[in-house]
C-alpha atoms as one frame of an Amber mdcrd trajectory, in Angstrom:
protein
  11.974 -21.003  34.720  15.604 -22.279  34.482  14.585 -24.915  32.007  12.559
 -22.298  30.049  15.850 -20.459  29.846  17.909 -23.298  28.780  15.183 -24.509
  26.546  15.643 -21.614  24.325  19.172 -21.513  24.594  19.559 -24.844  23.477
  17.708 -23.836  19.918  18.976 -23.144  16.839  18.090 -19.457  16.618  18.881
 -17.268  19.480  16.070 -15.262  19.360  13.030 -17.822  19.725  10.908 -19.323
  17.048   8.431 -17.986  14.400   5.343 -18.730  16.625   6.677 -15.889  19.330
   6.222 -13.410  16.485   2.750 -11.652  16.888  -0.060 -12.195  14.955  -3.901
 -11.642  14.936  -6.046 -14.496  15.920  -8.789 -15.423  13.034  -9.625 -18.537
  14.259 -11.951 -21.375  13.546 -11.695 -24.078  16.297 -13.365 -26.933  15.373
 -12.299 -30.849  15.341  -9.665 -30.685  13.492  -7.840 -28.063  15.006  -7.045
 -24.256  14.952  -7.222 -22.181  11.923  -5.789 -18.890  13.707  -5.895 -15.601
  11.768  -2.632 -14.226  12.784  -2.602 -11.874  16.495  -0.567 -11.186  19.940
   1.956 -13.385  20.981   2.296 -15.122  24.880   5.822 -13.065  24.799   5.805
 -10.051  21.844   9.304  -9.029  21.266  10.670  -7.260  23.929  10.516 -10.065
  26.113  12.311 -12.637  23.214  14.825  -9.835  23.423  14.667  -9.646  27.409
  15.257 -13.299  27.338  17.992 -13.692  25.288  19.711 -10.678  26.847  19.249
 -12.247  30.572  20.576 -15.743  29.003  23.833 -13.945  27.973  24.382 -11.842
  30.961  23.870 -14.278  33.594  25.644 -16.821  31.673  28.574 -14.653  31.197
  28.485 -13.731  35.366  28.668 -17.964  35.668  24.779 -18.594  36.698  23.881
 -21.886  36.435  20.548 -21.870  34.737  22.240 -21.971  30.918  24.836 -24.416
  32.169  23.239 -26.469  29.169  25.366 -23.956  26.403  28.454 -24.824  25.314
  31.575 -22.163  26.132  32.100 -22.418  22.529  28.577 -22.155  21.147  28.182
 -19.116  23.554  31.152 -17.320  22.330  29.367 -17.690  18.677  26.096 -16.436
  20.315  27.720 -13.244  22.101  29.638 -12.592  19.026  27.107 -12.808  16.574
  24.645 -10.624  18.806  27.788  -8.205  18.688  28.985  -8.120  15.235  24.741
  -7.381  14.637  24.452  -3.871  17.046  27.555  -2.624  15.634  26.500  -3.035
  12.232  22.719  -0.955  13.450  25.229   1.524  14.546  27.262   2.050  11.761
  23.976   2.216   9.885  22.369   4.423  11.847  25.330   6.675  11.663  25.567
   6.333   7.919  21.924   6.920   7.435  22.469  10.545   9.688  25.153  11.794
   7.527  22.767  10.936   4.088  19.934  11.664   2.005  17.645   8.982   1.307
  16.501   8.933  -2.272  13.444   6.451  -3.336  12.425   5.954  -6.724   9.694
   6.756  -8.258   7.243   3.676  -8.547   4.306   4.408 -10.738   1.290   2.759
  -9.148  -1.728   3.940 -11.133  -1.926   5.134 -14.991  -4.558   8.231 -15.836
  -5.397  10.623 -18.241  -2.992  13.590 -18.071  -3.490  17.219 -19.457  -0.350
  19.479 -20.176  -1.187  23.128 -20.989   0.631  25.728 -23.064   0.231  29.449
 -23.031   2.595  31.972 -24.738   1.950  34.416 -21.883   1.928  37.420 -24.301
   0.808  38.331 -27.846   2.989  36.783 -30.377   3.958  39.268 -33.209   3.011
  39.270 -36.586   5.404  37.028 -38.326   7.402  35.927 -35.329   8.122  32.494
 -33.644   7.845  31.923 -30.305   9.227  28.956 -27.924   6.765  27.450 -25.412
   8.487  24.910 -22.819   6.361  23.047 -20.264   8.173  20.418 -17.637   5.449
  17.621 -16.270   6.242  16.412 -13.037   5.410  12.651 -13.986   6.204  10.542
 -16.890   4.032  11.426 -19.403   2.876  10.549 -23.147   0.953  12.939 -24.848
  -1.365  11.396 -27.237  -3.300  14.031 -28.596  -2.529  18.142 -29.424  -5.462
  20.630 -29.624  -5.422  24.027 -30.082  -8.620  26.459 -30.100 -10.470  26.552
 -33.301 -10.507  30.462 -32.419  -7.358  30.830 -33.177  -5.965  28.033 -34.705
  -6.014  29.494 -38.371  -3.877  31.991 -37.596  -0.772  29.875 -36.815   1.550
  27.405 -38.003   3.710  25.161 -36.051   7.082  24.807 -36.458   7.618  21.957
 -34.380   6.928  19.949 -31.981   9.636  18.022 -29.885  10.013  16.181 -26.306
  12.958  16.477 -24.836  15.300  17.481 -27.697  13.726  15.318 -30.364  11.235
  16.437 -33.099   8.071  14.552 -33.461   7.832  15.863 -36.941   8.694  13.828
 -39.619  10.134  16.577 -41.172  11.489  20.431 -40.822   7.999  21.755 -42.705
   5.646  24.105 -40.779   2.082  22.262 -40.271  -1.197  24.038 -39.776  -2.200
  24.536 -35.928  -5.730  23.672 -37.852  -5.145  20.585 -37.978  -4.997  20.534
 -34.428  -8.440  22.076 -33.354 -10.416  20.409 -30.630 -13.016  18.960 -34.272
  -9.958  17.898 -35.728 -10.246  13.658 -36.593  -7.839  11.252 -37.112  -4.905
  13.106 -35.092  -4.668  10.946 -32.470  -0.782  10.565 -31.601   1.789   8.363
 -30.050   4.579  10.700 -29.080   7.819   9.982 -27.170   7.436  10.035 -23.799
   8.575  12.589 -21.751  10.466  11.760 -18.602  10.114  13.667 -15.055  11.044
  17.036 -15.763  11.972  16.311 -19.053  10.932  19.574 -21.356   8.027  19.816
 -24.003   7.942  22.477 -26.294   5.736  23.902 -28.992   7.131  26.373 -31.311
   4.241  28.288 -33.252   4.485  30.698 -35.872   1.883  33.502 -36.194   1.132
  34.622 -39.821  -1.438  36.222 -39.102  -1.306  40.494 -39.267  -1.223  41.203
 -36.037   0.061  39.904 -32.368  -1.629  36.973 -31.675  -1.476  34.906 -28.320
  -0.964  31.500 -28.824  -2.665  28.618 -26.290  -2.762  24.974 -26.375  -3.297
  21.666 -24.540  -1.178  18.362 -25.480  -3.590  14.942 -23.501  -1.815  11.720
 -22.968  -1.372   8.869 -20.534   0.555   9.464 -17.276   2.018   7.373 -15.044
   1.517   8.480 -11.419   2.625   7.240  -8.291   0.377   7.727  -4.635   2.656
   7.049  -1.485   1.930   4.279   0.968   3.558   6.422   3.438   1.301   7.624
   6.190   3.030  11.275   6.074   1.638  11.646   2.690  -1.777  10.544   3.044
  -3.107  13.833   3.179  -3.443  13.799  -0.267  -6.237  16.553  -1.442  -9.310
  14.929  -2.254 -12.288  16.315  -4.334 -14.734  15.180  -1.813 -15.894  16.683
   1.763 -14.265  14.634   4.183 -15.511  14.598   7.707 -14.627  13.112  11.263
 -15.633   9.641  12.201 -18.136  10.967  14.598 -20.070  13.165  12.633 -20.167
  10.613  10.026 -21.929   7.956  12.076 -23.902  10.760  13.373 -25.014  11.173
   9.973 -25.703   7.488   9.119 -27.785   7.472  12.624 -28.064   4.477  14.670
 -26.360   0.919  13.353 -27.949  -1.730  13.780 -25.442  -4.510  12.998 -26.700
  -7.525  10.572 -25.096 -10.908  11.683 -24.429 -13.754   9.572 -22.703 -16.801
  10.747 -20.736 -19.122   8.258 -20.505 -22.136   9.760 -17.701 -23.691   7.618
 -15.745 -26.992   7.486 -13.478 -25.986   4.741 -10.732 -25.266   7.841  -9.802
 -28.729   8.584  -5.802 -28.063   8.537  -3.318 -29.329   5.887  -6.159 -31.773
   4.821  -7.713 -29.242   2.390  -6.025 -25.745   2.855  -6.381 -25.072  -0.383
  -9.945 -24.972   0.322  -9.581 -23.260   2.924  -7.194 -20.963   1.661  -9.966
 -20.348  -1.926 -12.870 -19.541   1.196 -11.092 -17.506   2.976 -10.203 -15.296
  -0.268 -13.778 -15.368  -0.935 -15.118 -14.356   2.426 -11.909 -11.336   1.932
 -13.755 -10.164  -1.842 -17.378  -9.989  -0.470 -15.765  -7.930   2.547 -13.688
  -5.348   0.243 -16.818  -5.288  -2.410 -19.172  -4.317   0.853 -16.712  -1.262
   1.851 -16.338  -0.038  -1.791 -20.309   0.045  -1.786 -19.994   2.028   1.438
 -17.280   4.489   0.022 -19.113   4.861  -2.967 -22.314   6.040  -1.218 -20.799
   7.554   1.588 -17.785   9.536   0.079 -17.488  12.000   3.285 -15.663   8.520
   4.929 -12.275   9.569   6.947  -9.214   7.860   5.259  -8.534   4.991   7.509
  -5.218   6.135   9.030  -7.109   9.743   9.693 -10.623   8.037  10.679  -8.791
   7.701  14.381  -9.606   3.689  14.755  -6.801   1.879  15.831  -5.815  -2.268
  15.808  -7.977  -4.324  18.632  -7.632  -7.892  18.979 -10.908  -9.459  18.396
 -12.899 -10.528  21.674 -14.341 -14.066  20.876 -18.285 -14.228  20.790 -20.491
 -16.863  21.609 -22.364 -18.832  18.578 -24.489 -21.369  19.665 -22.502 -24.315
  18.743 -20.057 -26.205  20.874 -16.230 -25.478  20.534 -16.074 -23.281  18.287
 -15.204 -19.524  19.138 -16.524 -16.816  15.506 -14.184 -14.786  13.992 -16.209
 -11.256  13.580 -15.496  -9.167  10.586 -16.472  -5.481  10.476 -17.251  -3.136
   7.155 -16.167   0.897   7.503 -19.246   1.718   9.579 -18.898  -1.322  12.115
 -15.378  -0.398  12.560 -15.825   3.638  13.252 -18.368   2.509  15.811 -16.312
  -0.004  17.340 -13.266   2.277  17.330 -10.744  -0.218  15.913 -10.807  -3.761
  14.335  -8.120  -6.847  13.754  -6.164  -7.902  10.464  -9.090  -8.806   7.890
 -11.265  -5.407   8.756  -8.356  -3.116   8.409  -7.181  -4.666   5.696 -10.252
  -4.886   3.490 -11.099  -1.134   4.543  -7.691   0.029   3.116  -7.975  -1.901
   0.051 -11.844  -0.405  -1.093 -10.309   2.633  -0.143  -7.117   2.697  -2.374
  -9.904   1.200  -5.262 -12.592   3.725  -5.029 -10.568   7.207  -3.639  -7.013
   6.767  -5.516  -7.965   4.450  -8.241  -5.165   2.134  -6.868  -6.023  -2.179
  -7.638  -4.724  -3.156  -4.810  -5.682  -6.534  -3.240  -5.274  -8.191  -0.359
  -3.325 -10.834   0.332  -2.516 -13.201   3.357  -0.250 -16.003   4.781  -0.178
 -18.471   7.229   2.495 -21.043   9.195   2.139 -23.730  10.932   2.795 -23.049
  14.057   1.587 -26.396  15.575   0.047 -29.585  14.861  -3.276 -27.889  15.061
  -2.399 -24.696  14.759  -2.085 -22.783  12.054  -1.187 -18.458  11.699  -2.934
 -16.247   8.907  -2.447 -12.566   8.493  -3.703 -10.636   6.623  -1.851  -7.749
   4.689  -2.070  -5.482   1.578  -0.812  -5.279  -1.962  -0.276  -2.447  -4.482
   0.442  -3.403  -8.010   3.565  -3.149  -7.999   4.566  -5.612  -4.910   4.877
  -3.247  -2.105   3.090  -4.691   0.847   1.847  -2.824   3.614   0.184  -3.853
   6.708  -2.804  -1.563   8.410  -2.413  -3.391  11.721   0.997  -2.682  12.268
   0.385   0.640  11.026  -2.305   1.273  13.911  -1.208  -0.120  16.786  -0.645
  -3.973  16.560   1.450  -4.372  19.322   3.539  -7.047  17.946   4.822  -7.870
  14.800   3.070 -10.334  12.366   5.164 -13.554  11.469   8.226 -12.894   9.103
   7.801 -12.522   5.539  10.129 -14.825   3.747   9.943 -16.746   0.974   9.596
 -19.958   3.099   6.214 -18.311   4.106   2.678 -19.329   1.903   0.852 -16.609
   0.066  -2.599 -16.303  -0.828  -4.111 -13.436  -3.212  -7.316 -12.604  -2.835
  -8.604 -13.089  -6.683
């Protein structure tokens, strides 16, 4: 133990190396070496931080077993570890005493429908303004207002924000507007978050009128990766895991074995790298099939299945140990699944129930000559990244995200 102690003092880093970060094991033992899909570390973090911790306290008390640091590299060590839990203080402090504000990041674009109504009857001769406010950014593309009553108004103008979209001050027909109107297809301004739109019609007509309308554009809309706003309201009946395999009766699970030698290490990872992105696509295509004819699926973070490290199976074939994969009904049975299950689940699901293209993506280290770390993550258009295992339970962290890492995007 006292050269394990002194062993890591003596590195570079303080706090141990990449390969005691945890990660999920997808493996693929063969001749040529590990091929490890990412899982638990021999440590996990507490104990890096445990270690390093014991190395400075009984170092400082004059124990023997780091007598292999330096006074003066020591000093930097203590000081550095110092300088960083003051400056999570004064964070933490700062963070209590402010309101976080995010920005809004669009991550889907949709059809978007704005209403108008004029509430009450609009008087013969008189001019009424309609304001409306969307909550997203949104273009309208196209006005229509009921052929009932459509010849019995004019509009004075149209504007978003405080800019006409007329080209000039005339009055046009509302006609022109009805739903079997052609060739009025728009390109407005857009209007911002909050940012008014207002219709200003005119009845001629010779008596009150009430005045309704619908402007239809793009929108751009944003869907949270945060868990505490999941609950989104969805259009479809959405039961418990239980009563959905209930439903679906019995599984009996169909078993294929790839037996491939694509994974032989740095000799052809980019082989490896194009069949493992392959293997990912068949997974997420299977679980939007699912989805698609089983729409009463929990949401994964509601579905109650949490991260399990895989347990390696038997195949037949001497030293090598399969990686299982799961689809949505294999892991609601199983009550939990690693990296590549959880991750292709939440990626058909953000396809087929929010209309999100997200993708999945994953990167590897090596770790050791025949050893290398995947994990497996995912992506929403717009770069955030967000990790279902860590979300449900991995109990360590997967490898450190840097820019030293290798990505791989599952086409």
């Amino acid at each position: 133990m006292a050269d394990l102690f002194g062993d890591i003092i003596g590195d570079d880093d303080m706090f141990g190396d990449d390969d005691l970060t945890g990660d999920d094991d997808l493996l693929g033992d063969d001749e040529f070496g590990d091929d490890d899909l990412a899982g638990d570390d021999e440590f996990g973090d507490d104990d890096v931080g445990d270690i390093v911790g014991d190395i400075i306290g009984d170092t400082l008390t004059g124990a023997t077993r780091g007598r292999r640091v330096s006074r003066s590299r020591l000093k930097k060590a203590v000081n550095a570890k110092a300088k960083s839990m003051a400056k999570k203080a004064l964070r933490k402090r700062a963070i209590g005493r402010t309101v976080r504000y995010d920005p809004f990041k669009p991550t889907r674009v949709r059809e978007y429908v704005q209403g108008f109504d004029s509430l009450t009857a609009i008087p013969a001769a008189g001019v009424q303004t309609i304001t409306q406010r969307p909550q997203i950014p949104f273009r309208p593309e196209r006005l229509v207002v009921p052929s009932d009553i459509a010849g019995l108004f004019l509009l004075q103008d149209v504007k978003v924000g405080k800019n006409s979209q007329f080209a000039s001050t005339q009055a046009v027909p509302a006609r022109v507007f009805d739903e079997k109107a052609v060739g009025v297809r728009l390109g407005l301004d857009t209007a911002q978050i909050s940012q008014d739109l207002v219709l200003v019609p005119i009845n001629f007509s010779a008596g009150p009128q009430r005045f309704f309308a619908a402007m239809i554009g793009t929108a751009l809309d944003q869907l949270s990766t945060a868990l505490d706003q999941l609950s989104c309201v969805h259009p479809l009946p959405v039961t418990d895991a239980r009563a959905l395999l209930a439903r679906i009766g019995p599984l009996v699970s169909y078993k294929i074995l790839f037996k491939l030698g694509s994974f032989r290490g740095d000799k052809d990872r980019d082989l490896a790298n194009k069949a493992l992105s392959a293997l990912l696509s068949v997974l997420i295509y299977v679980n939007q099939n699912f989805l698609r004819a089983h729409p009463e699926t929990p949401l994964l973070y509601k579905s109650g299945v949490r991260y399990k490290r895989e347990r390696m199976g038997e195949t037949g074939c001497p030293g090598i140990t399969p990686e299982q994969w799961g689809d949505i009904p294999t892991i609601l049975r199983d009550g939990g699944a690693d990296c590549e299950d959880l991750a292709c689940w939440r990626v058909a699901e953000l396809r087929e129930r929010f209309g999100i293209q997200a993708t999945a993506f994953f990167y590897y280290r090596r770790v050791a000559p025949n050893k290398t770390l995947y994990h497996i993550q995912v992506e929403y258009p717009d770069g955030t990244i967000e990790d279902p295992s860590a979300e449900l339970g991995m109990n360590s962290r997967a490898p450190e995200f840097d820019r030293t890492t290798t990505i791989y995007r599952v086409q």
